[in-house]
Short mmCIF file of C-alpha atoms in Angstrom, two decimals:
data_model
loop_
_atom_site.label_atom_id
_atom_site.label_comp_id
_atom_site.label_asym_id
_atom_site.label_seq_id
_atom_site.Cartn_x
_atom_site.Cartn_y
_atom_site.Cartn_z
CA MET A 1 -17.91 69.87 -200.28
CA ARG A 2 -16.61 66.45 -199.32
CA THR A 3 -19.99 64.91 -200.18
CA SER A 4 -19.91 66.57 -203.60
CA ARG A 5 -16.38 65.31 -204.27
CA LYS A 6 -17.35 61.75 -203.23
CA LEU A 7 -20.37 61.93 -205.50
CA ILE A 8 -18.25 63.10 -208.43
CA VAL A 9 -15.66 60.36 -207.85
CA SER A 10 -18.38 57.70 -207.53
CA CYS A 11 -20.06 58.83 -210.73
CA ALA A 12 -16.75 58.91 -212.58
CA SER A 13 -15.88 55.41 -211.33
CA ALA A 14 -19.26 54.08 -212.38
CA ALA A 15 -18.93 55.64 -215.80
CA LEU A 16 -15.47 54.14 -216.20
CA MET A 17 -16.76 50.69 -215.25
CA LEU A 18 -19.66 50.92 -217.67
CA SER A 19 -17.42 52.11 -220.49
CA ALA A 20 -15.09 49.17 -219.87
CA VAL A 21 -17.81 46.51 -220.25
CA PRO A 22 -18.26 46.76 -224.05
CA ALA A 23 -14.49 46.66 -224.51
CA CYS A 24 -14.28 43.31 -222.69
CA ALA A 25 -17.40 41.73 -224.16
CA PRO A 26 -17.10 39.98 -227.55
CA PRO A 27 -18.73 41.79 -230.47
CA ALA A 28 -22.19 40.61 -231.43
CA ASP A 29 -21.23 40.24 -235.09
CA GLY A 30 -17.94 38.99 -236.49
CA ALA A 31 -16.82 37.57 -233.17
CA ARG A 32 -13.36 36.06 -233.29
CA VAL A 33 -13.38 32.26 -233.31
CA ALA A 34 -10.84 30.52 -231.08
CA ARG A 35 -8.12 28.83 -233.11
CA SER A 36 -8.40 25.09 -233.58
CA THR A 37 -7.27 22.58 -236.17
CA LEU A 38 -9.26 19.71 -237.68
CA VAL A 39 -7.45 16.99 -239.61
CA ILE A 40 -9.42 14.25 -241.38
CA GLY A 41 -7.78 11.09 -242.71
CA ILE A 42 -9.62 8.64 -244.97
CA ASP A 43 -8.56 5.01 -245.30
CA VAL A 44 -8.35 4.12 -249.01
CA SER A 45 -6.90 0.65 -248.53
CA GLY A 46 -8.66 -2.42 -249.84
CA SER A 47 -9.42 -3.79 -246.36
CA PHE A 48 -11.65 -0.80 -245.58
CA LYS A 49 -13.77 -1.03 -248.71
CA GLY A 50 -15.72 -4.14 -247.70
CA LYS A 51 -19.21 -4.09 -246.16
CA GLY A 52 -19.85 -0.60 -247.50
CA ARG A 53 -17.63 1.04 -244.89
CA TYR A 54 -15.74 3.23 -247.36
CA ASP A 55 -18.92 4.64 -248.93
CA SER A 56 -20.49 5.16 -245.50
CA ALA A 57 -17.31 6.93 -244.32
CA ILE A 58 -17.25 9.25 -247.34
CA ASP A 59 -20.87 10.30 -246.88
CA PHE A 60 -20.37 10.73 -243.14
CA THR A 61 -17.24 12.81 -243.67
CA ALA A 62 -19.03 15.11 -246.10
CA ASN A 63 -21.75 15.81 -243.51
CA TYR A 64 -19.28 16.03 -240.63
CA LEU A 65 -17.01 18.48 -242.45
CA TYR A 66 -19.85 20.68 -243.71
CA ALA A 67 -21.42 20.89 -240.26
CA HIS A 68 -18.15 21.87 -238.62
CA LEU A 69 -17.25 24.44 -241.27
CA HIS A 70 -20.60 26.16 -240.71
CA GLY A 71 -20.92 25.56 -236.96
CA LEU A 72 -24.23 23.72 -237.29
CA GLY A 73 -25.83 22.24 -234.20
CA GLY A 74 -23.28 23.93 -231.99
CA LEU A 75 -20.40 21.90 -233.48
CA LYS A 76 -17.07 23.68 -233.13
CA GLN A 77 -15.85 25.62 -236.14
CA PRO A 78 -12.17 24.92 -236.89
CA THR A 79 -9.96 27.75 -238.10
CA ALA A 80 -7.75 25.32 -240.03
CA VAL A 81 -8.71 22.11 -241.84
CA PHE A 82 -6.65 19.47 -243.61
CA VAL A 83 -8.15 16.45 -245.36
CA GLY A 84 -6.01 13.60 -246.64
CA SER A 85 -5.78 9.83 -246.85
CA PHE A 86 -3.68 6.89 -245.77
CA GLY A 87 -3.18 3.66 -247.63
CA GLY A 88 -0.81 3.49 -250.55
CA GLU A 89 0.99 1.31 -253.02
CA LYS A 90 3.99 1.03 -250.75
CA PRO A 91 4.83 1.61 -247.07
CA GLY A 92 5.78 5.16 -246.14
CA GLU A 93 4.08 6.73 -249.13
CA THR A 94 3.34 10.42 -248.51
CA LYS A 95 -0.08 11.86 -249.33
CA SER A 96 -1.16 15.42 -249.99
CA PHE A 97 -3.70 17.25 -247.81
CA GLN A 98 -6.48 19.56 -248.98
CA PRO A 99 -6.85 22.80 -246.94
CA ILE A 100 -10.00 24.43 -245.59
CA HIS A 101 -10.36 26.68 -248.64
CA THR A 102 -11.12 23.68 -250.86
CA PHE A 103 -14.37 22.93 -249.02
CA GLN A 104 -15.68 26.27 -247.77
CA ASN A 105 -18.02 26.92 -250.70
CA MET A 106 -19.07 23.31 -251.33
CA SER A 107 -22.38 21.65 -250.49
CA VAL A 108 -22.50 18.29 -248.68
CA ALA A 109 -23.03 16.48 -252.00
CA GLU A 110 -20.13 18.36 -253.63
CA ILE A 111 -17.79 17.50 -250.74
CA ALA A 112 -18.72 13.81 -251.02
CA ALA A 113 -18.13 13.81 -254.79
CA PHE A 114 -14.78 15.53 -254.35
CA LEU A 115 -13.63 13.06 -251.69
CA ARG A 116 -14.55 10.06 -253.86
CA LYS A 117 -12.63 11.52 -256.78
CA GLU A 118 -9.61 12.69 -254.80
CA TYR A 119 -9.33 9.67 -252.48
CA PRO A 120 -10.64 6.60 -254.33
CA SER A 121 -10.48 3.24 -252.59
CA ASN A 122 -7.68 0.95 -253.81
CA ASP A 123 -5.86 -2.18 -252.77
CA GLY A 124 -2.96 -0.36 -251.15
CA LEU A 125 -1.40 -0.89 -247.75
CA THR A 126 -2.52 0.84 -244.56
CA ASP A 127 0.42 2.66 -243.00
CA PHE A 128 -0.55 5.14 -240.29
CA ASN A 129 2.87 6.50 -239.33
CA PRO A 130 3.46 8.58 -242.50
CA PHE A 131 0.04 10.14 -241.95
CA PHE A 132 0.91 11.18 -238.39
CA GLU A 133 4.32 12.47 -239.51
CA ARG A 134 2.67 14.58 -242.21
CA VAL A 135 0.13 15.99 -239.75
CA GLY A 136 2.95 17.06 -237.43
CA THR A 137 4.78 18.74 -240.30
CA LEU A 138 1.67 20.63 -241.43
CA VAL A 139 0.86 21.88 -237.94
CA LYS A 140 4.40 23.21 -237.49
CA ARG A 141 4.66 24.69 -240.98
CA GLN A 142 1.31 26.46 -240.73
CA ASN A 143 2.22 27.85 -237.29
CA LEU A 144 -0.68 26.03 -235.62
CA VAL A 145 1.31 24.75 -232.65
CA LEU A 146 -0.56 25.02 -229.31
CA SER A 147 -4.00 25.29 -230.97
CA PRO A 148 -6.35 22.40 -230.06
CA LEU A 149 -5.78 19.59 -232.58
CA ASN A 150 -8.57 17.18 -233.51
CA ILE A 151 -7.55 14.26 -235.78
CA VAL A 152 -10.44 12.21 -237.17
CA MET A 153 -9.52 8.94 -238.88
CA LEU A 154 -12.08 6.93 -240.84
CA THR A 155 -10.55 3.49 -240.97
CA ASP A 156 -10.86 -0.15 -239.96
CA GLY A 157 -7.75 0.55 -237.89
CA LEU A 158 -5.83 -2.48 -239.14
CA PRO A 159 -2.12 -1.69 -239.70
CA ASP A 160 -0.48 -3.52 -242.60
CA THR A 161 2.77 -4.04 -240.74
CA PRO A 162 4.19 -7.42 -239.67
CA SER A 163 3.80 -8.53 -236.06
CA GLU A 164 6.74 -9.64 -234.02
CA LYS A 165 7.04 -13.33 -233.24
CA ASN A 166 4.76 -14.41 -230.39
CA ASP A 167 3.23 -10.93 -230.16
CA SER A 168 0.25 -10.44 -232.48
CA LEU A 169 -0.41 -6.98 -231.05
CA SER A 170 3.08 -5.60 -231.64
CA LYS A 171 1.93 -3.85 -234.84
CA TYR A 172 -0.23 -1.55 -232.72
CA LYS A 173 2.71 -0.82 -230.46
CA LYS A 174 4.62 0.34 -233.56
CA ILE A 175 2.07 3.04 -234.34
CA ASN A 176 4.02 6.21 -233.64
CA VAL A 177 2.19 9.34 -232.45
CA SER A 178 5.19 10.79 -230.61
CA GLY A 179 5.47 13.65 -233.10
CA LEU A 180 2.03 14.88 -232.00
CA GLU A 181 2.66 14.79 -228.25
CA TYR A 182 3.73 18.41 -227.74
CA LEU A 183 2.04 20.15 -230.65
CA SER A 184 -0.88 21.15 -228.45
CA LYS A 185 -2.13 20.88 -224.89
CA ASN A 186 -5.21 19.21 -226.35
CA THR A 187 -4.54 16.68 -229.12
CA THR A 188 -7.21 14.06 -229.74
CA ILE A 189 -7.16 11.17 -232.20
CA ARG A 190 -10.61 9.80 -233.07
CA VAL A 191 -10.68 6.43 -234.81
CA LEU A 192 -14.02 5.76 -236.51
CA TYR A 193 -15.17 2.41 -238.00
CA PRO A 194 -12.80 -0.13 -236.41
CA ARG A 195 -14.17 -3.44 -235.15
CA PRO A 196 -14.71 -3.39 -231.37
CA THR A 197 -11.63 -5.55 -230.71
CA VAL A 198 -9.47 -3.33 -232.92
CA ALA A 199 -10.83 -0.24 -231.16
CA VAL A 200 -9.63 -1.65 -227.85
CA HIS A 201 -6.15 -2.28 -229.31
CA TRP A 202 -5.93 1.38 -230.36
CA GLU A 203 -7.04 2.53 -226.94
CA LYS A 204 -4.75 0.23 -224.93
CA LYS A 205 -1.78 -0.67 -227.13
CA VAL A 206 -0.81 2.45 -229.08
CA PRO A 207 1.99 4.14 -227.04
CA ARG A 208 1.25 7.73 -226.04
CA ARG A 209 1.65 10.16 -223.14
CA ARG A 210 -0.45 13.27 -223.75
CA VAL A 211 -2.35 12.40 -226.91
CA ARG A 212 -5.98 11.53 -226.18
CA MET A 213 -7.67 8.60 -227.92
CA TRP A 214 -11.34 8.10 -228.75
CA THR A 215 -12.81 5.28 -230.83
CA VAL A 216 -16.26 4.67 -232.30
CA ASP A 217 -16.60 1.13 -233.58
CA ASP A 218 -18.18 0.13 -236.89
CA GLU A 219 -21.38 -1.13 -235.26
CA VAL A 220 -22.05 2.32 -233.81
CA MET A 221 -20.93 4.22 -236.92
CA ALA A 222 -23.35 2.12 -238.99
CA THR A 223 -26.24 3.87 -237.19
CA TRP A 224 -25.44 7.45 -238.20
CA ARG A 225 -27.73 7.31 -241.25
CA SER A 226 -30.73 6.60 -239.02
CA HIS A 227 -30.27 10.12 -237.63
CA TYR A 228 -30.00 11.68 -241.09
CA HIS A 229 -33.22 12.84 -242.74
CA ALA A 230 -33.05 12.69 -246.53
CA GLY A 231 -34.45 15.72 -248.30
CA ARG A 232 -33.75 18.13 -245.45
CA ASN A 233 -31.09 20.76 -245.82
CA PRO A 234 -28.11 20.68 -243.42
CA GLU A 235 -29.54 23.43 -241.24
CA ASN A 236 -32.45 21.11 -240.41
CA GLN A 237 -30.38 18.03 -239.54
CA ALA A 238 -30.28 18.79 -235.82
CA GLU A 239 -30.70 15.13 -234.89
CA LEU A 240 -27.56 14.14 -236.80
CA TRP A 241 -25.49 16.99 -235.38
CA LYS A 242 -26.58 16.01 -231.86
CA TRP A 243 -25.57 12.39 -232.55
CA ILE A 244 -22.16 13.55 -233.78
CA SER A 245 -21.67 15.76 -230.74
CA ASP A 246 -22.55 12.95 -228.33
CA ASN A 247 -20.76 10.06 -230.05
CA VAL A 248 -17.94 11.35 -232.24
CA ASP A 249 -16.90 14.72 -230.82
CA PHE A 250 -17.10 13.49 -227.22
CA ARG A 251 -14.63 15.38 -225.04
CA VAL A 252 -11.93 12.93 -224.01
CA ARG A 253 -9.93 13.08 -220.82
CA SER A 254 -6.20 12.63 -221.04
CA GLY A 255 -4.90 9.24 -220.03
CA GLY A 256 -1.81 8.25 -221.96
CA ILE A 257 -0.24 4.83 -222.28
CA LEU A 258 3.53 4.59 -221.97
#
């Protein structure tokens, strides 16, 4: 009798454990994607237009955004996207951001055409602080606080703000990312296309505590086209997506500068 009862209990326990497995495992189709936010900022100031950097940045952004929206090459799919610009006629000028819905049904070529039309290069000033303030406002307003935040900036990284006397690097110290510090446990700013010396200034001079910083200088960004194969559809651009994963989307360790 005792043996029979033990057998019944063991079978029931096993059945319970087996029935619990599917409930814990993610569904094969329609699996829920972890929340994350991607913000892209494009420099439309005159200083960024030279040497073909603006056109290269637009084409790169179109590929980068398309690949992330569709999760190509294992790139992370964001659940929220905002695309905007910095560089205006006057300091502190606020810019609008386009949401994820604008780009979801576009091809790479259509995204590039839209970006060129919406964010044309001009001779305006480069002021980064209004951009960061706007990002903070959007994240709070859209209830995206605590979700991983990835900010990708395509810029030469040169702030059009005056330096203090005897301190040529003070303009980098005035770049204010404090409003982003506690929006997420994982906030990363990626600065693409600065000169190597400017990249170092962003890494070492911009005050921050928790915000992570990653830069890819213009000499490296100039090579992305060599990994792009013209005529192939995006699903067959594995080499480019691997290059992006290794060089642009590199996972950065925290190491703030006070």
